[in-house]
JSON list of C-alpha atoms in Angstrom, two decimals:
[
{"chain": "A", "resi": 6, "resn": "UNK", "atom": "CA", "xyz": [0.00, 0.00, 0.00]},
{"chain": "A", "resi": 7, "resn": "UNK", "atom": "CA", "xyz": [3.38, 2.25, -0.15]},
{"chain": "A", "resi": 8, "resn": "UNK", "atom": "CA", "xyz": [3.26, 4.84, -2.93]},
{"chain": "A", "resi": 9, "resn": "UNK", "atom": "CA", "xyz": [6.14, 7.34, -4.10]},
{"chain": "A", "resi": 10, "resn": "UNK", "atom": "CA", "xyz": [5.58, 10.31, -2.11]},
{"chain": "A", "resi": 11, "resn": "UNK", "atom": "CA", "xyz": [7.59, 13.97, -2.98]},
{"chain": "A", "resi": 12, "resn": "UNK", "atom": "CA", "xyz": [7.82, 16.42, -0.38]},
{"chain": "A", "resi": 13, "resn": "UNK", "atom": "CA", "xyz": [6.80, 19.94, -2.10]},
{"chain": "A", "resi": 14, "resn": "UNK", "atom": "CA", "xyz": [8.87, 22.21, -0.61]},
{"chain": "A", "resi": 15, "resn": "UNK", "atom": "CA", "xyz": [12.36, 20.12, -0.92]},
{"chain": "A", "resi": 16, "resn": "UNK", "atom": "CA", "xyz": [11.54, 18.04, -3.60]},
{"chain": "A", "resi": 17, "resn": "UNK", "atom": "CA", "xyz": [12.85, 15.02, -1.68]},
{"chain": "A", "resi": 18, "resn": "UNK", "atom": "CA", "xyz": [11.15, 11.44, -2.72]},
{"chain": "A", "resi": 19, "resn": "UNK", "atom": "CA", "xyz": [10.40, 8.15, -0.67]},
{"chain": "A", "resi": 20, "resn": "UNK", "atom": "CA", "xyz": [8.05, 5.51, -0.57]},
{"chain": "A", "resi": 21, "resn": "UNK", "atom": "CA", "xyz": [4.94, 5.71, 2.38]},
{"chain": "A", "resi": 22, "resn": "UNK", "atom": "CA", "xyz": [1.61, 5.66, 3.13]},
{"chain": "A", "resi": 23, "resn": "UNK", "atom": "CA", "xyz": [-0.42, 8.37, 1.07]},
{"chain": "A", "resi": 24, "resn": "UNK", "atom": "CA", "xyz": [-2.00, 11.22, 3.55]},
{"chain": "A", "resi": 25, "resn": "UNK", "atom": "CA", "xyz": [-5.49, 9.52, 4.67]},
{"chain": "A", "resi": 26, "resn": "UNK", "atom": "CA", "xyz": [-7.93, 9.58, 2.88]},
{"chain": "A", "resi": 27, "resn": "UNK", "atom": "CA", "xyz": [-6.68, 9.42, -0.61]},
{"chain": "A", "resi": 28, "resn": "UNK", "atom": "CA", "xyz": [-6.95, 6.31, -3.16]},
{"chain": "A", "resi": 29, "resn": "UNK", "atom": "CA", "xyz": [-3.82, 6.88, -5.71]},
{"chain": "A", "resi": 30, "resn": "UNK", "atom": "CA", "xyz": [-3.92, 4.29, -8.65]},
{"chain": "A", "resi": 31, "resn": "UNK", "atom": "CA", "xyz": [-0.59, 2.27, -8.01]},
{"chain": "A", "resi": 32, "resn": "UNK", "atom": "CA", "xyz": [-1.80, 1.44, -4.43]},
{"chain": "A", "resi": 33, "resn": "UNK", "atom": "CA", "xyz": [-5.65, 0.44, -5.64]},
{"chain": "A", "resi": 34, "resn": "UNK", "atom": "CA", "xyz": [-3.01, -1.60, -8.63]},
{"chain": "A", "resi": 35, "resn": "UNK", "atom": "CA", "xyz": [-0.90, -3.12, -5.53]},
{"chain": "A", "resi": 36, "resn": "UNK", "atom": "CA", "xyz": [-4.62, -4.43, -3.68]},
{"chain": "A", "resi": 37, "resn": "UNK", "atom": "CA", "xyz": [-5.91, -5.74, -6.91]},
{"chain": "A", "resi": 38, "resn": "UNK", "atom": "CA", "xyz": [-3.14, -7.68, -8.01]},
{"chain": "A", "resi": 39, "resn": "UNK", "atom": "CA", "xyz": [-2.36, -9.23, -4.37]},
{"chain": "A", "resi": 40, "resn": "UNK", "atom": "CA", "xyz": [-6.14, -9.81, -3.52]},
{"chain": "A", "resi": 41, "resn": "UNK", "atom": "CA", "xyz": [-5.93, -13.52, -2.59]},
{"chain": "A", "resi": 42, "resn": "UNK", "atom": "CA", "xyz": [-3.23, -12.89, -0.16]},
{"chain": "A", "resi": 43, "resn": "UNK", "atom": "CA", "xyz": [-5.26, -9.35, 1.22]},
{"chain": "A", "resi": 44, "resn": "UNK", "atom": "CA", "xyz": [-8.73, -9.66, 2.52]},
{"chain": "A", "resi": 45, "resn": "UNK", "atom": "CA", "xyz": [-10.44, -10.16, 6.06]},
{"chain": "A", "resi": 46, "resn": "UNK", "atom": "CA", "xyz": [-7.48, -11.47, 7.23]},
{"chain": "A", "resi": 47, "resn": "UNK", "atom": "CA", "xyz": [-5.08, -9.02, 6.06]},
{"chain": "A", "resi": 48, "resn": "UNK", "atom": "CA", "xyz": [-7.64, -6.15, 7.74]},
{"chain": "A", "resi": 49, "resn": "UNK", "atom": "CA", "xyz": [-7.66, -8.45, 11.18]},
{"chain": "A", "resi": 50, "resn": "UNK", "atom": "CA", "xyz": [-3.52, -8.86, 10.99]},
{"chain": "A", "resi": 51, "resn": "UNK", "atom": "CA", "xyz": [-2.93, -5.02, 10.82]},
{"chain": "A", "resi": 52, "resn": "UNK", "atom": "CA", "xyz": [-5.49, -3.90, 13.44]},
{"chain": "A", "resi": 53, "resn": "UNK", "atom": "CA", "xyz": [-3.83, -6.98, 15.98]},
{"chain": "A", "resi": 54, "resn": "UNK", "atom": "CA", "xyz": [-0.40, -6.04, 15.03]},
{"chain": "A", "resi": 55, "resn": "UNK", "atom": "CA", "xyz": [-1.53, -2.10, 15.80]},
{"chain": "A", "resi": 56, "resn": "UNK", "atom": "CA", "xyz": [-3.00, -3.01, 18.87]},
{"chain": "A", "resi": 57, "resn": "UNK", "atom": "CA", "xyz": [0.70, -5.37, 20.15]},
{"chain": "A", "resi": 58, "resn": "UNK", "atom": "CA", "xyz": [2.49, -2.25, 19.33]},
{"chain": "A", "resi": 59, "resn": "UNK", "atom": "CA", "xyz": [0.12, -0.19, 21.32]},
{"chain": "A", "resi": 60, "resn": "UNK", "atom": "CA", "xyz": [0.38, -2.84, 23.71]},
{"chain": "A", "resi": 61, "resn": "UNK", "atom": "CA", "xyz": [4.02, -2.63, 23.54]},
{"chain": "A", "resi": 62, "resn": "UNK", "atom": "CA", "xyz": [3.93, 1.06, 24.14]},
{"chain": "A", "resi": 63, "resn": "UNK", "atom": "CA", "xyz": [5.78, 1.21, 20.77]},
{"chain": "A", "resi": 64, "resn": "UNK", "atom": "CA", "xyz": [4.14, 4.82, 19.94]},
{"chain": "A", "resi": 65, "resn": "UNK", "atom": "CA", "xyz": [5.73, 5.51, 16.58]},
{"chain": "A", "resi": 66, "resn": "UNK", "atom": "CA", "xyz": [4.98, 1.71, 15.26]},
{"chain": "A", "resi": 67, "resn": "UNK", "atom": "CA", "xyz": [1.72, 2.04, 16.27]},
{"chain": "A", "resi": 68, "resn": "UNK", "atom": "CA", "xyz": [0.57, 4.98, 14.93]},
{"chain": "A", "resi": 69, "resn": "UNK", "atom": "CA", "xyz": [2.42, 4.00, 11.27]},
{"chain": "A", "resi": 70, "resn": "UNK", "atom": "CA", "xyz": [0.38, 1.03, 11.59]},
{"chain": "A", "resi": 71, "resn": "UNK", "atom": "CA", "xyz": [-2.64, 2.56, 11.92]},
{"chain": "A", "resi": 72, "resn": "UNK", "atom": "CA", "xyz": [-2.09, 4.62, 9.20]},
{"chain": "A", "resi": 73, "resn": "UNK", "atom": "CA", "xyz": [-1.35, 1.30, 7.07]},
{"chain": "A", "resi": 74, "resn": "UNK", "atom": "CA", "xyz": [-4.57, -0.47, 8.48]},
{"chain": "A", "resi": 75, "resn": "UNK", "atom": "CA", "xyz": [-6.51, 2.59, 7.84]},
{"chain": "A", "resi": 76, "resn": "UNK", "atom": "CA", "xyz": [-5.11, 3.49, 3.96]},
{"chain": "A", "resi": 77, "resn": "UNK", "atom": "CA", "xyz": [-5.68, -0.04, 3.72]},
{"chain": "A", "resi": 78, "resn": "UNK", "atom": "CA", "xyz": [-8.98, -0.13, 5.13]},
{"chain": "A", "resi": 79, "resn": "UNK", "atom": "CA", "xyz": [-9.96, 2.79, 2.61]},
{"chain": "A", "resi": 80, "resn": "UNK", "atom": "CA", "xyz": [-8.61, 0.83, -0.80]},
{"chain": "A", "resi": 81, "resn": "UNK", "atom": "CA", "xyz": [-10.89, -1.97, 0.14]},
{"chain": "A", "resi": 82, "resn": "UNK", "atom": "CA", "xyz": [-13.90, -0.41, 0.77]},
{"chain": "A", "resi": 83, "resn": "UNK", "atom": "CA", "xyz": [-13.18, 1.33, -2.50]},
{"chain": "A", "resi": 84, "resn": "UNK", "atom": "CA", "xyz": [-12.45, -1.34, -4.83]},
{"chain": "A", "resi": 85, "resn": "UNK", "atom": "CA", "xyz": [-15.36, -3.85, -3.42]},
{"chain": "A", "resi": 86, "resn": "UNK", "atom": "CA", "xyz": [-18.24, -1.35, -2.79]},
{"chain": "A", "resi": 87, "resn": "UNK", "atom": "CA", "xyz": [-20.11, -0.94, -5.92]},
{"chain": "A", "resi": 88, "resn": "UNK", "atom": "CA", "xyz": [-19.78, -5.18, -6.01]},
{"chain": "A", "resi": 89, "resn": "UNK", "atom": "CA", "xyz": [-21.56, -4.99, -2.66]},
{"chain": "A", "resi": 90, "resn": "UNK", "atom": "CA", "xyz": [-24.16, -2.18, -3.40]},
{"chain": "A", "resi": 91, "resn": "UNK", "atom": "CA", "xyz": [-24.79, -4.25, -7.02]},
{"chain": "A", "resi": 92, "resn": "UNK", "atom": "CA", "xyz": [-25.42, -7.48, -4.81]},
{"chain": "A", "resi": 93, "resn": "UNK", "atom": "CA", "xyz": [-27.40, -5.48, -2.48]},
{"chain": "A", "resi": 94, "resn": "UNK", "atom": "CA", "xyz": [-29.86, -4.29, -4.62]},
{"chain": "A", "resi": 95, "resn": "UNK", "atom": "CA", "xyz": [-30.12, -7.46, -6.08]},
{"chain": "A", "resi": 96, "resn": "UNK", "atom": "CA", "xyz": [-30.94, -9.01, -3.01]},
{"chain": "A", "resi": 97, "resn": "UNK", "atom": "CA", "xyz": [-33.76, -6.41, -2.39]},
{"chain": "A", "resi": 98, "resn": "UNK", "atom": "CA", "xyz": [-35.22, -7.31, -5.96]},
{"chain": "A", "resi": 99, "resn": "UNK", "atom": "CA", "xyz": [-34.66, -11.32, -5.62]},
{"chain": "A", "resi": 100, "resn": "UNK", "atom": "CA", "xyz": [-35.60, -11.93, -1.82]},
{"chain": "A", "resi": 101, "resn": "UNK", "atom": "CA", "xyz": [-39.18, -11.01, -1.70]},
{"chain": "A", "resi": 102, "resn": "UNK", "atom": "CA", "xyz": [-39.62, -12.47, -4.87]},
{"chain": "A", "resi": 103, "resn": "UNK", "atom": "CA", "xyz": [-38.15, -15.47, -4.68]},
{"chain": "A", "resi": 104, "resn": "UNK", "atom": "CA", "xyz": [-40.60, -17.94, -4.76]},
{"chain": "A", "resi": 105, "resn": "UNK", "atom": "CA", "xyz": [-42.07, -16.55, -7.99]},
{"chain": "A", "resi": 106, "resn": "UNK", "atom": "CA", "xyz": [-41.75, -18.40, -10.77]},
{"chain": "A", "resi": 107, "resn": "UNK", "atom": "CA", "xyz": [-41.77, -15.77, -13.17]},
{"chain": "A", "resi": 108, "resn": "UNK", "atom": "CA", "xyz": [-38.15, -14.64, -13.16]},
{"chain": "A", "resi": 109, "resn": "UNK", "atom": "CA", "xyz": [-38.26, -12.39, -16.54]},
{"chain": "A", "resi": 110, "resn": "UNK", "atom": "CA", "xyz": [-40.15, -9.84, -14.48]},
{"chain": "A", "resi": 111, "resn": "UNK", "atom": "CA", "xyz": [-37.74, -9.63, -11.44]},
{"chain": "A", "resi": 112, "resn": "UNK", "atom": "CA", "xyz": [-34.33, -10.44, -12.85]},
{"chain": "A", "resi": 113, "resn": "UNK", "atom": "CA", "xyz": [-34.08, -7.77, -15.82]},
{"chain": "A", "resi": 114, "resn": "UNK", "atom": "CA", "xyz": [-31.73, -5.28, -16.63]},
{"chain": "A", "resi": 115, "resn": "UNK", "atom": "CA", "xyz": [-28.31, -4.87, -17.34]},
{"chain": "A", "resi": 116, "resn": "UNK", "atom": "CA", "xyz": [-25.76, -7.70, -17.70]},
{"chain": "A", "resi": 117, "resn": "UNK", "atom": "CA", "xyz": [-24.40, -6.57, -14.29]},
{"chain": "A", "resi": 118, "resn": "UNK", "atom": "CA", "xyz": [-27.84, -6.47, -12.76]},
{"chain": "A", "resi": 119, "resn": "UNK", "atom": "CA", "xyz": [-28.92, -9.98, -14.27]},
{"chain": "A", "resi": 120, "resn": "UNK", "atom": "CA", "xyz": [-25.14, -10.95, -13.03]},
{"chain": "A", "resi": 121, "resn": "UNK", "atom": "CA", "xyz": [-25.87, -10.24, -9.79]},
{"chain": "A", "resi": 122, "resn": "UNK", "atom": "CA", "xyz": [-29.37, -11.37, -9.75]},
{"chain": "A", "resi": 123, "resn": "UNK", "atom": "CA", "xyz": [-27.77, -15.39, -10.59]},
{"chain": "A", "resi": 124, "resn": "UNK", "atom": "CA", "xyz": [-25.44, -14.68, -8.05]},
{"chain": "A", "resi": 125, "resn": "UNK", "atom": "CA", "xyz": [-28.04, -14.15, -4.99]},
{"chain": "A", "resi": 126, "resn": "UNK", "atom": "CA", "xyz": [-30.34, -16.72, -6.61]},
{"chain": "A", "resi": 127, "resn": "UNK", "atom": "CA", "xyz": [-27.09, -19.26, -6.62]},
{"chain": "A", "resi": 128, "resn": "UNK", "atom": "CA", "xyz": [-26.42, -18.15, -2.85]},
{"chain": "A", "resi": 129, "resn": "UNK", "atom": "CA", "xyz": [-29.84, -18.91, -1.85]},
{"chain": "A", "resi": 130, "resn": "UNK", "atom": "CA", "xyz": [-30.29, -22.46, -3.21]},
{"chain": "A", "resi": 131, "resn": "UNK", "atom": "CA", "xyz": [-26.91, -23.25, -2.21]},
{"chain": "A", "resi": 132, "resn": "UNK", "atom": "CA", "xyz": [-28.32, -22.02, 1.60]},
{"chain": "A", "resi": 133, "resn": "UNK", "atom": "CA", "xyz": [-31.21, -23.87, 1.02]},
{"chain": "A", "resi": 134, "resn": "UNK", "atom": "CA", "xyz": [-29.56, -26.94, -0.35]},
{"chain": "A", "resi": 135, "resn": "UNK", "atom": "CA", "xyz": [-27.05, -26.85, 2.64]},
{"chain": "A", "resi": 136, "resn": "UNK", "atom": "CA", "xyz": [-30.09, -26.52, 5.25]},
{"chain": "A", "resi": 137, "resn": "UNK", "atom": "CA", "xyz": [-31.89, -29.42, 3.80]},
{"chain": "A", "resi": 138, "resn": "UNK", "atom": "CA", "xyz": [-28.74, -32.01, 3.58]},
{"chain": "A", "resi": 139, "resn": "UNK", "atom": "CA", "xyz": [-28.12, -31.09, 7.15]},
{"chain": "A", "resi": 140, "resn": "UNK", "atom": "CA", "xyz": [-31.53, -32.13, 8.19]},
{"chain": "A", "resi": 141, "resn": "UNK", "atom": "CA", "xyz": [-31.51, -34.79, 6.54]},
{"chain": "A", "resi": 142, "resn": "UNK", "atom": "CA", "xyz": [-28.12, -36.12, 8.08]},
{"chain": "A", "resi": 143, "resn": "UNK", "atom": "CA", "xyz": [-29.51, -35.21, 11.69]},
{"chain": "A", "resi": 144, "resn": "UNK", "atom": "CA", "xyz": [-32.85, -37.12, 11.15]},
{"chain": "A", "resi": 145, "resn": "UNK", "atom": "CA", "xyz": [-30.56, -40.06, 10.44]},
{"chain": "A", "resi": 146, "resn": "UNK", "atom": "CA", "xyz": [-28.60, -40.25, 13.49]},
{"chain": "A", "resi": 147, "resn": "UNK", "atom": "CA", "xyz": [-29.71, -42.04, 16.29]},
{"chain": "A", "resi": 148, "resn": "UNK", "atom": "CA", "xyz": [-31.60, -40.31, 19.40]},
{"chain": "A", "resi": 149, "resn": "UNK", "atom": "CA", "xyz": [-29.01, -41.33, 21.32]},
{"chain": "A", "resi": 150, "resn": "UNK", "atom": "CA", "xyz": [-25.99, -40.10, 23.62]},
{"chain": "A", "resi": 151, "resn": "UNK", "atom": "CA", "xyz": [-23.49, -41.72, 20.78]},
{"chain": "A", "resi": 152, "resn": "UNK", "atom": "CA", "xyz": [-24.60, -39.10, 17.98]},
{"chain": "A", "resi": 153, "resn": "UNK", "atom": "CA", "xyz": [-25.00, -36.42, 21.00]},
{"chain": "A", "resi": 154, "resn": "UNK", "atom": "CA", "xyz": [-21.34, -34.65, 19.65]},
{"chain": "A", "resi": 155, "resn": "UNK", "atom": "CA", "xyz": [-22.62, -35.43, 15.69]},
{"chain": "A", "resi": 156, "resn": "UNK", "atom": "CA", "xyz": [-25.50, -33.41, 16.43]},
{"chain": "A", "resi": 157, "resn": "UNK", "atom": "CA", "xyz": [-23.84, -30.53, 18.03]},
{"chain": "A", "resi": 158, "resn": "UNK", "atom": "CA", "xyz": [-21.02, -29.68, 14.98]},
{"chain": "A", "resi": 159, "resn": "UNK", "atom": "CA", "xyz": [-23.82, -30.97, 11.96]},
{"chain": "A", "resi": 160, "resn": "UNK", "atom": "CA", "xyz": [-24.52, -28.38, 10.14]},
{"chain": "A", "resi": 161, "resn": "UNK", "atom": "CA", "xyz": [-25.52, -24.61, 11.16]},
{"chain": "A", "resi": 162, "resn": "UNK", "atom": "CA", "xyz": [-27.18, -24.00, 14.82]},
{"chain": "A", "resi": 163, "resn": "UNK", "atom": "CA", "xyz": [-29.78, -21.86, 13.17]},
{"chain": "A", "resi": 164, "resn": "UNK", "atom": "CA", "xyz": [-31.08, -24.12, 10.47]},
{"chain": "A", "resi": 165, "resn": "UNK", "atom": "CA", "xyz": [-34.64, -24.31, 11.50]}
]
C-alpha cells in the first residue's frame, strides 16, 4: 500500500503511506493484483499487530500502523463497494420475490444487474440446499448419547 511520495517544498522522494484519505492508482493496482493474499485477514492482521504495538507502548509503530490499516482499510472499501451495493440491490429485488416463478419480471436489466441477480439466486439455493442435507443427516442419526457430539457440529445452529 506504499506509494512514491515527494515532499513539495524540498523536492525530496520516498516511498509511504499516502496522507489519509486518498486512493492513488498504483496502491488500488498493488490491492488488486495481491487480492488472494489481502482480505479479512489481512484487515484483522494489521489492526492486531496495531493493537501489540500499542500494547508494547511502541508509539511511533503504532501509529504507522494505523495509518497502514486505515489506507488499507480505505482501498478496500473502495475497490469492493459498488460489487456490494450491485449485490445489495439485487438481493432487495430477488428476496421477496423469490418464490415466484416468473423470473423475466424480477431479474431484468443490465448484464451486471442480471449478473448479480444469478449470483443471490445461486447463494440462496446453495443455503437452502445446505439446510436441507443437514436435516436430513440429523434425522438419520440415532436419538441417542453416541450421535449427542454429531449433532452438536452438523450443520448450522440456526437451520430451522
Amino acid at each position: 500500500c506504499t506509494v512514491p511520495l515527494k515532499n513539495s517544498q524540498t523536492g525530496k522522494e520516498w516511498l509511504g503511506v499516502p496522507p489519509f484519505p486518498q486512493i492513488s492508482n498504483p496502491a488500488v493496482e498493488f490491492v488488486l493484483s495481491n487480492r488472494d493474499y489481502l482480505g479479512h485477514r489481512m484487515k484483522k492482521a494489521l489492526g492486531r499487530l496495531k493493537l501489540r504495538s500499542q500494547s508494547q507502548f511502541k508509539k511511533e509503530e503504532a501509529a504507522e500502523l494505523r495509518e497502514l490499516w486505515k489506507h488499507f482499510l480505505l482501498l478496500e472499501d473502495h475497490i469492493s463497494a459498488p460489487f456490494r451495493q450491485i449485490v445489495l440491490n439485487a438481493e432487495t429485488v430477488v428476496g421477496p420475490n423469490f418464490g415466484n416463478l416468473d423470473m423475466k419480471s424480477y431479474c431484468n436489466g443490465e448484464l451486471y444487474e442480471r449478473t448479480a441477480n444469478y449470483l443471490v439466486l445461486k447463494s440462496m439455493v446453495a443455503h437452502w440446499e445446505k439446510k436441507y442435507n443437514d436435516a436430513m443427516e440429523l434425522d438419520a442419526l440415532p436419538d441417542d448419547e453416541s450421535a449427542f457430539m454429531a449433532q452438536l457440529y452438523t450443520g448450522d445452529p440456526k437451520r430451522y
